[in-house]
XYZ file of C-alpha atoms in Angstrom:
740
model
C 4.383 -38.467 23.572
C 4.102 -40.968 20.821
C 7.883 -41.221 20.004
C 8.834 -45.025 20.320
C 12.378 -46.076 20.891
C 12.977 -49.842 21.011
C 15.879 -51.080 23.007
C 17.688 -54.328 22.497
C 16.319 -56.845 24.991
C 14.462 -54.767 27.623
C 12.111 -51.893 27.270
C 10.344 -49.622 29.867
C 7.105 -47.856 29.113
C 5.191 -45.210 31.037
C 1.430 -44.983 30.550
C -1.041 -42.416 31.707
C -4.610 -42.387 30.439
C -4.468 -38.704 29.537
C -0.834 -38.528 28.170
C -0.748 -41.828 26.436
C 2.430 -44.199 26.356
C 6.110 -43.357 26.224
C 9.045 -45.874 25.995
C 11.884 -44.512 28.069
C 15.411 -45.242 29.033
C 15.958 -47.753 31.748
C 15.372 -46.018 35.131
C 18.533 -45.649 37.105
C 18.696 -48.102 39.977
C 16.296 -50.585 38.478
C 18.678 -53.502 38.616
C 19.752 -52.793 42.141
C 16.182 -52.337 43.432
C 15.077 -54.961 45.910
C 12.151 -56.289 43.920
C 10.170 -59.094 45.392
C 6.955 -61.168 45.139
C 5.328 -61.518 48.500
C 2.034 -62.926 49.858
C -0.303 -60.392 51.479
C -0.197 -61.077 55.126
C -3.991 -60.809 55.559
C -5.446 -61.545 52.144
C -3.008 -64.211 50.929
C -2.859 -62.990 47.293
C 0.731 -62.485 45.935
C 1.746 -58.801 45.121
C 4.932 -57.234 43.890
C 6.885 -54.954 46.113
C 9.805 -52.560 45.408
C 11.765 -51.183 48.298
C 14.016 -48.572 46.674
C 13.393 -45.561 44.492
C 14.279 -45.609 40.819
C 15.496 -42.460 39.109
C 14.187 -41.072 35.871
C 15.943 -38.748 33.505
C 15.224 -37.179 30.097
C 11.747 -37.978 28.508
C 10.792 -40.173 31.400
C 11.364 -37.441 33.926
C 9.427 -34.854 31.689
C 6.522 -37.333 31.323
C 6.201 -37.896 35.092
C 6.601 -34.121 35.890
C 3.816 -33.270 33.325
C 1.383 -35.720 34.768
C 2.113 -34.581 38.258
C 1.586 -30.919 37.305
C -1.800 -31.660 35.722
C -3.205 -34.489 37.927
C -1.335 -34.219 41.196
C -0.513 -36.858 43.877
C -3.487 -39.063 42.944
C -2.395 -39.420 39.317
C -2.045 -42.992 37.818
C 1.227 -43.532 35.989
C 1.767 -47.102 34.967
C 5.366 -48.444 34.454
C 5.703 -51.510 32.481
C 8.927 -53.520 32.108
C 9.073 -56.057 29.111
C 11.768 -58.382 28.127
C 12.366 -60.273 24.783
C 11.957 -63.985 24.992
C 15.421 -65.426 24.167
C 14.030 -68.134 21.879
C 11.247 -66.216 20.131
C 12.180 -62.502 20.432
C 8.599 -61.802 21.518
C 8.189 -59.183 24.137
C 7.041 -60.486 27.415
C 5.837 -58.635 30.422
C 8.245 -58.705 33.205
C 6.779 -56.236 35.872
C 4.154 -53.647 35.761
C 2.765 -51.354 38.447
C 2.183 -47.740 39.332
C 4.466 -44.932 40.377
C 3.718 -43.527 43.737
C 3.827 -39.734 43.340
C 3.703 -39.200 47.042
C 7.372 -40.493 47.138
C 8.603 -38.172 44.330
C 11.810 -36.371 44.948
C 13.644 -34.195 42.405
C 17.496 -33.632 42.598
C 20.267 -33.136 40.119
C 17.658 -33.001 37.162
C 16.484 -36.407 38.106
C 13.142 -37.658 39.684
C 13.383 -40.388 42.180
C 10.173 -42.254 42.800
C 9.082 -45.599 44.305
C 7.155 -48.137 42.256
C 4.240 -50.105 43.703
C 2.733 -53.330 42.421
C -0.417 -51.534 41.240
C -2.935 -48.856 41.858
C -5.821 -50.944 43.248
C -3.789 -52.479 46.031
C -2.573 -49.133 47.141
C -6.003 -47.478 47.081
C -7.620 -50.424 48.852
C -4.878 -50.357 51.542
C -5.621 -46.644 52.176
C -9.406 -47.037 52.173
C -10.215 -50.538 53.416
C -11.331 -49.417 56.835
C -13.600 -46.608 55.755
C -17.199 -47.312 56.296
C -19.451 -46.268 53.533
C -23.226 -46.394 52.790
C -23.526 -48.941 49.970
C -26.476 -47.122 48.334
C -24.430 -44.006 47.669
C -24.356 -42.981 44.052
C -20.888 -41.542 43.991
C -17.423 -42.998 44.745
C -15.258 -41.576 47.477
C -13.628 -39.457 44.762
C -16.974 -38.164 43.608
C -17.510 -40.165 40.427
C -21.208 -41.061 39.766
C -22.079 -44.671 39.951
C -25.410 -46.531 39.265
C -27.913 -47.284 41.917
C -27.567 -50.627 43.761
C -30.117 -53.222 42.805
C -31.036 -55.169 46.080
C -32.823 -58.470 46.028
C -35.983 -59.519 47.822
C -35.612 -62.306 50.487
C -38.623 -64.096 51.904
C -38.417 -64.473 55.739
C -40.552 -67.393 57.006
C -39.591 -66.359 60.479
C -37.960 -68.227 63.319
C -40.127 -69.949 65.941
C -38.953 -68.664 69.192
C -39.576 -70.144 72.717
C -40.305 -67.147 74.896
C -39.860 -67.481 78.614
C -40.071 -64.805 81.285
C -39.543 -65.501 84.918
C -40.794 -63.454 87.836
C -40.244 -63.970 91.558
C -41.262 -62.329 94.889
C -38.659 -60.365 96.773
C -38.177 -60.471 100.518
C -38.343 -56.614 100.737
C -41.560 -56.454 98.707
C -43.732 -59.570 99.463
C -46.840 -58.279 101.046
C -50.019 -56.467 100.080
C -53.031 -54.861 101.864
C -56.686 -54.717 100.788
C -59.220 -52.353 102.467
C -62.780 -51.337 101.766
C -65.452 -49.712 103.914
C -68.968 -48.255 103.756
C -71.151 -46.323 106.209
C -74.338 -46.709 104.191
C -74.563 -50.553 104.068
C -73.315 -50.733 100.377
C -71.222 -53.473 98.698
C -67.642 -52.529 98.194
C -64.571 -54.312 96.708
C -60.890 -53.883 96.147
C -58.190 -55.748 94.041
C -54.437 -55.671 93.984
C -51.693 -57.467 91.996
C -49.485 -60.085 93.720
C -46.077 -58.356 93.745
C -43.753 -60.154 91.341
C -40.348 -58.840 90.278
C -38.681 -59.699 86.977
C -35.839 -62.280 86.929
C -35.580 -62.350 83.057
C -38.037 -61.347 80.418
C -38.840 -62.412 76.914
C -41.510 -59.773 76.250
C -41.672 -56.047 76.453
C -45.247 -56.590 77.860
C -43.848 -58.407 80.964
C -43.464 -55.952 83.821
C -42.921 -55.864 87.592
C -45.919 -55.802 89.862
C -45.267 -53.683 92.943
C -47.324 -53.676 96.103
C -49.715 -50.705 96.629
C -51.123 -50.819 93.131
C -54.955 -51.331 93.879
C -58.056 -51.187 91.705
C -61.720 -52.169 91.615
C -63.565 -55.258 90.548
C -64.376 -54.024 86.979
C -61.344 -51.669 86.278
C -57.690 -52.547 86.700
C -54.585 -50.414 86.677
C -51.254 -50.759 84.800
C -49.310 -51.333 87.897
C -51.152 -54.582 88.873
C -50.475 -56.257 85.529
C -47.633 -58.751 85.071
C -48.373 -58.865 81.294
C -49.619 -55.461 79.985
C -51.155 -54.479 76.577
C -50.418 -57.516 74.314
C -49.128 -56.370 70.952
C -50.911 -59.119 69.156
C -52.866 -62.327 69.616
C -50.906 -64.722 71.747
C -51.275 -68.070 73.339
C -49.477 -68.031 76.629
C -48.518 -70.728 79.046
C -48.825 -69.360 82.549
C -47.245 -71.164 85.522
C -47.206 -69.947 89.082
C -46.585 -71.484 92.473
C -46.411 -69.266 95.568
C -47.392 -69.254 99.252
C -48.713 -66.562 101.405
C -49.706 -65.879 105.040
C -53.382 -64.673 105.367
C -54.353 -62.049 107.960
C -57.918 -60.733 108.276
C -57.054 -57.632 110.130
C -60.661 -56.413 110.376
C -64.008 -57.769 109.420
C -66.442 -55.457 111.086
C -70.183 -55.023 110.506
C -70.168 -57.313 107.408
C -73.302 -59.012 106.134
C -71.183 -61.291 103.752
C -67.696 -61.239 102.410
C -65.402 -63.149 99.978
C -61.733 -63.307 99.219
C -60.039 -64.837 96.172
C -56.867 -65.016 94.243
C -57.374 -64.939 90.444
C -55.591 -65.052 87.120
C -57.585 -62.185 85.534
C -57.553 -60.926 81.961
C -58.420 -57.310 81.288
C -59.397 -55.834 77.997
C -58.443 -52.325 76.680
C -55.053 -51.147 77.928
C -56.384 -47.567 78.539
C -58.760 -48.377 81.474
C -58.410 -52.196 81.802
C -61.973 -53.065 81.798
C -64.192 -56.070 81.368
C -62.214 -58.578 83.495
C -62.414 -62.288 82.986
C -61.320 -64.192 86.153
C -59.957 -67.681 86.637
C -60.087 -68.471 90.304
C -56.855 -69.923 91.823
C -57.865 -69.701 95.494
C -61.022 -68.638 97.328
C -62.587 -67.966 100.764
C -66.209 -67.764 99.948
C -67.760 -66.658 103.193
C -67.407 -64.400 106.188
C -66.777 -67.473 108.420
C -64.149 -68.854 106.030
C -62.310 -65.487 106.106
C -62.432 -65.553 109.856
C -61.223 -69.109 110.113
C -58.200 -68.540 107.863
C -56.760 -65.792 109.898
C -52.977 -66.394 110.553
C -52.809 -69.438 108.269
C -50.410 -69.987 105.319
C -51.784 -71.136 101.956
C -50.325 -72.175 98.596
C -51.454 -71.251 95.063
C -50.576 -73.441 92.003
C -51.575 -72.995 88.483
C -50.317 -74.439 85.143
C -52.517 -73.579 82.123
C -52.861 -72.072 78.664
C -54.536 -68.687 78.129
C -55.249 -66.833 74.921
C -54.867 -63.031 74.883
C -55.897 -60.686 72.020
C -54.169 -57.539 71.014
C -54.462 -54.956 73.794
C -55.360 -57.371 76.664
C -53.493 -57.695 79.923
C -53.058 -60.189 82.695
C -52.813 -59.976 86.406
C -52.623 -62.298 89.339
C -54.794 -60.454 91.729
C -55.866 -60.643 95.361
C -59.559 -59.688 95.460
C -61.805 -58.918 98.416
C -65.566 -57.979 98.349
C -67.975 -57.315 101.132
C -71.659 -56.261 101.647
C -71.640 -53.927 104.750
C -74.136 -53.135 107.346
C -75.133 -49.509 108.019
C -72.471 -48.563 110.493
C -69.768 -45.918 110.658
C -67.276 -48.685 111.502
C -68.066 -51.246 108.690
C -64.852 -52.350 107.047
C -62.921 -55.287 105.562
C -59.138 -55.234 105.771
C -57.033 -58.078 104.713
C -53.246 -58.354 104.636
C -51.216 -60.906 102.688
C -47.663 -61.296 104.001
C -44.638 -63.586 103.474
C -45.583 -64.064 99.810
C -43.014 -66.394 98.375
C -43.005 -67.936 94.823
C -42.529 -67.632 91.142
C -44.407 -66.911 87.972
C -43.503 -68.034 84.416
C -44.898 -66.689 81.146
C -43.968 -68.941 78.243
C -44.868 -69.110 74.514
C -44.055 -70.971 71.400
C -44.026 -67.775 69.379
C -44.259 -67.171 65.702
C -44.831 -64.123 63.563
C -46.447 -63.987 60.066
C -43.970 -64.090 57.054
C -42.345 -61.000 55.811
C -39.799 -59.931 53.286
C -36.475 -58.003 53.416
C -34.108 -56.343 50.996
C -30.661 -57.670 50.762
C -27.542 -57.403 48.606
C -25.807 -60.503 47.410
C -22.119 -60.850 48.377
C -20.777 -60.413 44.805
C -22.620 -57.163 44.339
C -21.552 -55.994 47.842
C -17.826 -56.539 47.231
C -18.000 -55.069 43.661
C -19.785 -52.029 45.133
C -17.235 -51.593 47.856
C -14.328 -51.910 45.333
C -16.058 -49.384 43.094
C -16.663 -46.823 45.829
C -13.197 -47.177 47.123
C -11.203 -47.098 43.738
C -13.574 -45.265 41.447
C -13.105 -48.272 39.020
C -16.188 -50.145 37.825
C -16.238 -53.842 37.097
C -12.917 -54.217 38.967
C -14.064 -57.201 41.059
C -14.135 -60.912 40.028
C -14.991 -64.017 42.009
C -15.825 -67.460 40.805
C -16.624 -68.262 44.340
C -19.345 -65.572 44.585
C -20.264 -65.385 40.970
C -23.631 -66.358 39.507
C -24.785 -67.300 36.023
C -26.977 -64.203 35.834
C -23.749 -62.177 36.081
C -22.129 -64.018 33.286
C -20.287 -66.759 35.247
C -20.402 -70.298 34.044
C -22.062 -71.620 37.231
C -23.249 -70.277 40.554
C -20.221 -70.369 42.918
C -20.382 -72.059 46.348
C -20.869 -68.701 48.036
C -23.034 -67.156 45.310
C -26.203 -66.898 47.380
C -24.593 -65.491 50.484
C -26.298 -62.126 51.101
C -26.113 -59.234 53.502
C -28.980 -57.179 54.984
C -29.324 -54.938 57.968
C -31.851 -54.209 60.667
C -33.676 -51.347 58.969
C -34.273 -53.426 55.838
C -35.404 -56.397 57.950
C -37.885 -54.059 59.645
C -39.029 -52.958 56.135
C -37.748 -49.415 56.392
C -36.630 -47.805 53.124
C -34.882 -44.722 52.083
C -37.876 -43.429 50.308
C -39.421 -41.086 50.958
C -36.436 -38.996 51.618
C -36.542 -37.619 55.171
C -37.776 -34.014 55.407
C -36.926 -31.350 57.937
C -39.280 -31.002 60.893
C -41.869 -28.389 60.242
C -43.103 -25.701 62.612
C -46.140 -27.679 63.380
C -44.733 -30.959 63.979
C -41.438 -32.447 65.180
C -41.807 -35.828 63.544
C -39.327 -36.821 60.935
C -41.111 -38.738 58.071
C -38.335 -41.431 57.563
C -35.769 -42.634 60.012
C -34.159 -45.060 57.585
C -30.332 -45.412 57.663
C -28.571 -47.156 54.865
C -26.621 -50.365 55.147
C -23.105 -49.211 56.122
C -19.877 -51.238 56.096
C -16.291 -51.134 55.072
C -14.241 -53.228 52.575
C -12.258 -54.717 55.555
C -15.293 -55.715 57.598
C -16.997 -57.261 54.529
C -13.831 -59.370 53.753
C -13.458 -60.378 57.406
C -17.155 -61.430 57.603
C -17.123 -63.561 54.380
C -13.690 -65.067 55.420
C -14.984 -66.063 58.830
C -17.710 -68.063 57.191
C -16.264 -69.359 53.935
C -12.413 -69.163 54.403
C -11.553 -66.858 51.539
C -8.496 -64.945 50.076
C -8.032 -61.841 47.953
C -5.578 -61.135 45.211
C -4.920 -58.381 42.691
C -4.579 -59.685 39.072
C -4.109 -58.014 35.690
C -6.409 -58.870 32.836
C -5.323 -57.204 29.564
C -4.157 -53.825 30.917
C -6.555 -53.532 33.772
C -6.298 -54.541 37.327
C -9.010 -56.290 39.279
C -9.614 -57.569 42.707
C -10.218 -61.262 42.886
C -11.853 -63.041 45.821
C -11.842 -66.878 46.012
C -11.828 -69.652 48.444
C -8.497 -69.617 50.178
C -7.582 -72.941 48.635
C -7.404 -71.084 45.280
C -4.364 -69.308 46.490
C -2.856 -72.480 47.788
C -3.387 -74.737 44.896
C -2.111 -78.341 45.380
C -0.851 -78.790 41.745
C 2.728 -78.227 40.876
C 3.023 -75.154 38.626
C 6.607 -74.123 39.130
C 9.534 -76.634 38.714
C 13.059 -75.727 39.731
C 16.317 -77.687 39.653
C 18.791 -78.157 42.369
C 18.675 -75.275 44.911
C 21.499 -73.913 47.060
C 22.046 -72.797 50.594
C 18.847 -74.362 51.933
C 17.720 -73.081 55.431
C 14.847 -74.478 57.353
C 13.098 -72.999 60.374
C 9.866 -73.381 62.276
C 6.876 -71.283 60.921
C 5.661 -70.541 64.404
C 3.095 -68.069 63.273
C 1.105 -71.048 61.693
C 0.931 -73.029 64.970
C -2.223 -72.274 66.911
C -2.921 -73.066 70.610
C -6.484 -71.793 70.451
C -9.153 -70.972 67.952
C -12.191 -68.726 67.855
C -15.160 -68.842 65.310
C -18.436 -67.189 64.851
C -19.646 -63.601 65.114
C -18.752 -60.866 67.521
C -22.422 -60.463 68.091
C -25.163 -63.044 68.809
C -26.472 -65.173 71.562
C -27.356 -62.476 74.189
C -30.701 -60.824 73.914
C -32.986 -58.645 76.026
C -36.146 -60.309 74.569
C -35.794 -64.089 74.985
C -34.079 -67.336 75.654
C -30.934 -66.348 73.791
C -29.229 -69.543 74.949
C -31.071 -71.346 72.075
C -29.322 -69.252 69.379
C -26.161 -71.300 68.175
C -24.648 -68.595 65.999
C -22.398 -66.617 68.546
C -18.798 -66.839 69.241
C -17.137 -70.104 70.311
C -13.618 -70.828 71.577
C -11.565 -74.022 71.219
C -8.140 -75.285 72.389
C -5.684 -77.313 70.371
C -2.907 -79.821 71.256
C -0.259 -77.086 70.721
C 0.901 -75.869 74.137
C 4.465 -74.590 73.531
C 3.403 -71.138 72.481
C 0.262 -68.829 72.726
C -1.275 -68.044 69.424
C -4.993 -67.738 68.508
C -6.490 -68.432 65.047
C -9.297 -65.841 65.197
C -12.026 -65.757 62.524
C -14.876 -63.641 63.819
C -17.442 -62.047 61.657
C -18.269 -58.306 61.930
C -21.636 -59.210 60.503
C -24.148 -61.083 62.565
C -25.730 -64.292 61.382
C -27.793 -65.119 64.398
C -31.435 -65.853 63.456
C -32.778 -64.757 66.861
C -31.385 -61.304 66.333
C -32.866 -61.188 62.812
C -36.234 -62.376 64.150
C -36.447 -59.781 66.954
C -35.720 -57.069 64.510
C -38.350 -58.552 62.041
C -40.930 -58.442 64.892
C -40.551 -54.687 65.149
C -41.743 -53.799 61.493
C -42.069 -50.138 60.434
C -45.771 -50.581 60.112
C -46.154 -51.006 63.799
C -43.127 -49.218 65.245
C -42.061 -46.524 62.806
C -40.442 -44.384 65.504
C -39.078 -46.987 67.759
C -35.355 -47.946 67.803
C -34.184 -51.456 68.280
C -30.605 -52.813 69.168
C -30.503 -54.345 65.726
C -31.273 -51.321 63.478
C -27.799 -50.571 62.308
C -26.424 -54.181 62.557
C -25.560 -56.032 59.343
C -26.783 -59.660 59.030
C -25.408 -62.291 56.647
C -27.923 -64.714 55.362
C -27.531 -68.041 53.642
C -29.925 -68.255 50.688
C -31.274 -70.326 47.918
C -33.258 -69.420 44.696
C -36.991 -69.506 45.074
C -39.708 -70.345 42.565
C -40.104 -66.655 41.807
C -37.436 -63.897 41.714
C -37.701 -63.756 45.492
C -34.901 -65.635 47.235
C -35.494 -67.974 50.274
C -33.465 -68.838 53.292
C -31.760 -72.174 53.352
C -33.236 -74.655 55.812
C -31.714 -77.860 57.282
C -33.066 -80.050 54.462
C -30.893 -78.152 51.917
C -27.505 -79.078 53.281
C -27.853 -81.670 56.166
C -28.563 -85.342 56.179
C -30.473 -85.334 59.496
C -32.679 -82.817 61.357
C -30.346 -80.920 63.817
C -30.859 -81.481 67.428
C -30.183 -79.340 70.454
C -32.221 -76.365 69.265
C -35.837 -75.294 69.556
C -37.864 -75.993 66.391
C -35.061 -76.849 63.984
C -37.692 -76.784 61.157
C -37.665 -72.930 61.239
C -33.830 -72.509 61.888
C -31.588 -70.894 59.233
C -27.961 -70.053 58.796
C -27.038 -73.463 60.054
C -24.016 -73.611 57.843
C -22.690 -70.530 59.620
C -22.488 -72.212 63.082
C -19.086 -71.888 64.735
C -18.263 -75.557 64.340
C -19.229 -75.828 60.678
C -17.136 -72.629 60.107
C -14.237 -74.330 62.037
C -14.333 -77.258 59.654
C -14.095 -75.197 56.530
C -10.968 -73.473 57.982
C -9.456 -76.659 59.369
C -7.168 -77.480 56.366
C -5.406 -74.166 57.205
C -4.963 -74.137 61.039
C -4.521 -78.004 61.106
C -1.128 -77.695 59.458
C 0.518 -78.006 62.856
C -1.327 -81.038 63.904
C 0.436 -83.501 61.477
C 2.123 -85.271 64.325
C -0.892 -85.190 66.607
C -3.607 -86.882 64.647
C -5.001 -88.842 67.565
C -5.422 -85.689 69.660
C -8.430 -83.288 69.586
C -9.543 -79.745 68.963
C -11.435 -79.253 72.205
C -14.450 -77.106 72.959
C -13.817 -74.275 75.411
C -16.799 -71.957 75.693
C -19.479 -70.225 73.713
C -21.673 -67.094 73.941
C -24.488 -69.031 72.392
C -26.154 -72.406 72.270
C -23.480 -75.089 72.266
C -25.957 -77.935 72.337
C -26.633 -77.850 68.584
C -25.679 -81.049 66.589
C -25.511 -80.998 62.731
C -24.568 -83.464 60.151
C -23.591 -81.926 56.765
C -24.406 -84.222 53.765
C -21.572 -86.719 53.433
C -19.811 -85.659 56.646
C -19.828 -86.806 60.249
C -22.127 -85.404 62.821
C -20.693 -82.744 65.179
C -21.845 -80.899 68.293
C -21.014 -77.371 68.872
C -19.678 -78.332 72.310
C -18.009 -81.438 71.220
C -14.268 -82.335 70.673
C -13.149 -83.102 67.148
C -10.235 -85.590 66.556
C -7.556 -84.039 64.424
C -7.556 -86.863 61.947
C -11.089 -85.787 61.046
C -10.132 -82.252 60.043
C -9.805 -81.343 56.347
C -6.476 -82.478 55.136
C -3.897 -79.723 55.733
C -2.205 -78.332 52.696
C 1.114 -77.220 54.403
C 3.346 -78.111 57.361
C 4.462 -75.050 59.415
C 8.116 -75.163 58.217
C 9.809 -72.364 56.272
C 12.207 -73.419 53.520
C 14.562 -70.712 52.247
C 17.132 -71.276 49.518
C 18.969 -69.636 46.522
C 18.011 -70.308 42.988
C 18.837 -67.969 40.096
C 15.876 -66.344 38.390
C 16.579 -66.172 34.763
C 14.103 -65.236 31.974
C 12.457 -68.634 31.743
C 12.217 -69.098 35.445
C 10.447 -65.789 35.917
C 8.199 -66.515 32.951
C 7.181 -69.643 34.692
C 6.756 -67.919 38.114
C 4.586 -65.175 36.582
C 2.853 -67.396 34.083
C -0.513 -68.985 34.200
C -1.899 -72.622 34.061
C -5.126 -74.098 33.329
C -6.297 -76.378 36.021
C -9.716 -78.149 35.843
C -10.789 -75.534 33.329
C -9.793 -72.602 35.480
C -6.744 -70.326 34.848
C -4.626 -69.652 37.986
C -1.381 -67.858 38.395
C 1.527 -70.158 38.735
C 2.739 -68.600 41.930
C -0.403 -69.763 43.673
C 0.572 -73.464 42.938
C 3.305 -75.634 44.294
C 6.860 -75.034 43.786
C 8.806 -78.219 43.185
C 12.551 -78.298 43.716
C 15.486 -80.590 44.360
C 16.582 -80.113 47.886
C 19.802 -80.472 49.855
C 19.372 -84.251 49.964
C 18.886 -84.473 46.260
C 15.201 -85.240 46.771
C 12.236 -83.671 45.240
C 10.209 -81.503 47.615
C 7.425 -79.025 47.352
C 6.145 -75.840 49.002
C 3.988 -72.769 48.532
C 5.791 -69.561 47.462
C 5.624 -66.793 50.154
C 8.481 -64.643 49.071
C 10.811 -64.291 46.079
C 13.563 -61.703 45.513
C 14.578 -62.440 41.865
C 17.516 -60.153 41.659
C 21.038 -61.454 42.052
C 21.216 -64.993 43.188
C 17.468 -65.348 43.614
C 16.200 -65.697 47.191
C 13.160 -67.995 47.757
C 10.964 -68.537 50.840
C 8.411 -71.405 50.747
C 6.058 -72.915 53.202
C 6.419 -76.608 53.177
C 3.697 -78.568 51.431
C 1.928 -81.362 53.263
C 1.817 -83.532 50.117
C-alpha cells in the first residue's frame, strides 16, 4: 500500500490506521459533488457536507474493499484532497473527511460511497443522546479508559427558612376528654388539638386527628404535630385558634382542672417526660362549671428548643380527683375549633463535602466514551492551568455533581447480592449519569456556548467555546464584487418569547420553595408578527434549595432512604479554595452589592446562574432582531421560582428577576436577522482564505468563524457571518448580516 503516484496539481489520499496511506486516482463524480461548508444548526460550528456519492476504481476500490472486509462498517477511512498552491507549488489541504461505509454500493467494478466531514461528527451525532455513567472504565465500543478523578467541593450549606402551616378542618374540629374512677382516685386524659397540614417544611410535621388520647406522663404519636425531631432545632411556634367549651359531665369530683398546653415530649418510642407550657387553663371545679357553653381563644407566639428525638403537641388536658362513687366522672368536649398553627425555623446544617467533576473533564469524558478517542476535546473556555492551558477559562470552575454524591454515597464498597440471612444491599449508590447532548444543553443554558470539530495535525477534536468564538467580529475573509445578491428575512432569528433557567427547581415538598430563584422563567419581546421561542433550559439543576435538601439526607443518617434528588445532576459555580478542596462562589465573588429579595443572601450560591443573568449572557444573540426597537423591553412573564431576587454583577446594572429590561441595555447584537445570498467564484486562493486560520488576540481561529467582507450590489462594503458555502461552479454563499 505504499506505492505513491503524484498527479499534476491535485492528489487524493486514502488513509487507514491499519493499512496505511494510498494516493489514488481522482474519484469519479468528485467535481460534480455538491460539496458545502455549513454551520451546525444546534452547535454552530462549521462542518463540511457532501451530498453525492463518489466512485472509486482501481487501487482506491481495492483499498476500500480490503478495509471493509477486515474492519466492517465501523472502519475509519480518511479521504484527503490536496491541491498545489499556484504560486509556491506547495501541497495545501483542500478537504478531508471520512468515507461512510454504511453507504457503500458496488456496481460495474466501482465502489460508490459517500464522504462525511469527519469521523467525530458522525459518531457524536449517532451517540449524543445516549446516557452513560461517567465513572465507567470502558468506552461504548469496549475500549479501556482510566478512572475519572472527581474533585472535592466544600458545601457550607444554604440557610433555609422552613415554614409549615396547619389548620383546623370543619369536618374534624372537635375532641372529647373523659376520665372516671369508682375508688376515689385521681385520673387524667390528654388529646391533641386536631390540626391538618396546609403545607409542610419538615418530615416531622404531621396531621393531628381527633380521637388520639393519652395520659399525663405518656403521649402518643397521633397527638403530635411535630414528631421525633431529627436533630436539635430552635422552632418558632405560632398558633391562634378558638373553641367552644362544653363540660358534659362533672360528677362526684373533689377537684378538677382543664388546660391547653404546648407540650414537649421526650423519646419518640413512648413519648415520656412531658414539659408543658400553659396556653389556657380552668384551674378549679367551679371554673370548669362556669365555662360551660362559652367560646374561648388561644394565642401563642414563642421560641422553643427541641433536641433530637423530642416531639411537640398542642394538647387539651383534663385532670380530676374523684370521690368514691360508681358514677364519678369528668367529660369535656371541645367543639367548633377554628384556627391555625405555624412551625417556622431559620435552619442550617453543619458543613459537608461532595464529590464533583469539573466541566472540562466531564465533556472530555463524554467525548471519549462516545468516540473511543482520548484527548479529543479542547476548550479554552473550560480549560485550566493545571490541564496545560495558559489561563483558567471563564467557565473553568463550573462543575457537575449529583444527589448521591451530595448525600456522600460512593460506589465503594461495590454492592453485594442479598444473602440468605439479610435482604439489605450494602450500597445503594448509582453513578452520575448523563448524555453528551444534555451536558452541552446545560452548559449552553448558563454560558451560551458552541461546539465545532477541528483538525489539529491529522487528528480531529471537539472544540467547545463561548458562542462568540464562532461568531468573531473581526474580518477574516475578504471578497471582491459579488453577483446576483438576494436578501431575505431570517425569520428563524426573530424571537417573540424567551425562556431561561433549569427544567427543575423552585418546587419542593420540604420548604418554602418560593425563595429559590433558580427555576424556569419566561419573558416576552417586542416581536409580535410571528411566534418563536428562544429556549435555553438546562437539563441539570442549579437550585441551591434542591442541593441543600439532598445534603440534609446524608448516607450516615439515611443510608436506605430515597430522596427526589438522588439521580438529579446539579451544576455548581466554584472557586479555588486555600487547599485542594474547591469552594462555592458567594455573592461577594461576582456582585457589587448584596442581593436582595431572597432569604439569607450570605449563604446563597449559584447566583450567576439565575434566569436573568443567563438571559443577559445570551442577549447578544437573541437581541439581533431588536435593532429597530431599542426603546422597547424584554418583559418578564412568569417564573417557577423566586422572581423577587435582585442582583448587580460587577460593572453592570442591577436587575430584578421579575423586572423588564430595556433592549438598549442588552449586550450588543452581532448580527441582524437578514440572509444575504450571492455568487462569488471560489478559486484556490479564496478557498485557502476560507479554510485558513488567523491569530486574533493571541488565539488561532478558523477564518470561516470570522466576518466575510464583500462589495455588495450597491458597490458598498458589507459584512456577514458565513452560514453556507457551496464552492463548486459559480460559488454560492449564504451569510447572516453583521450588525457592525
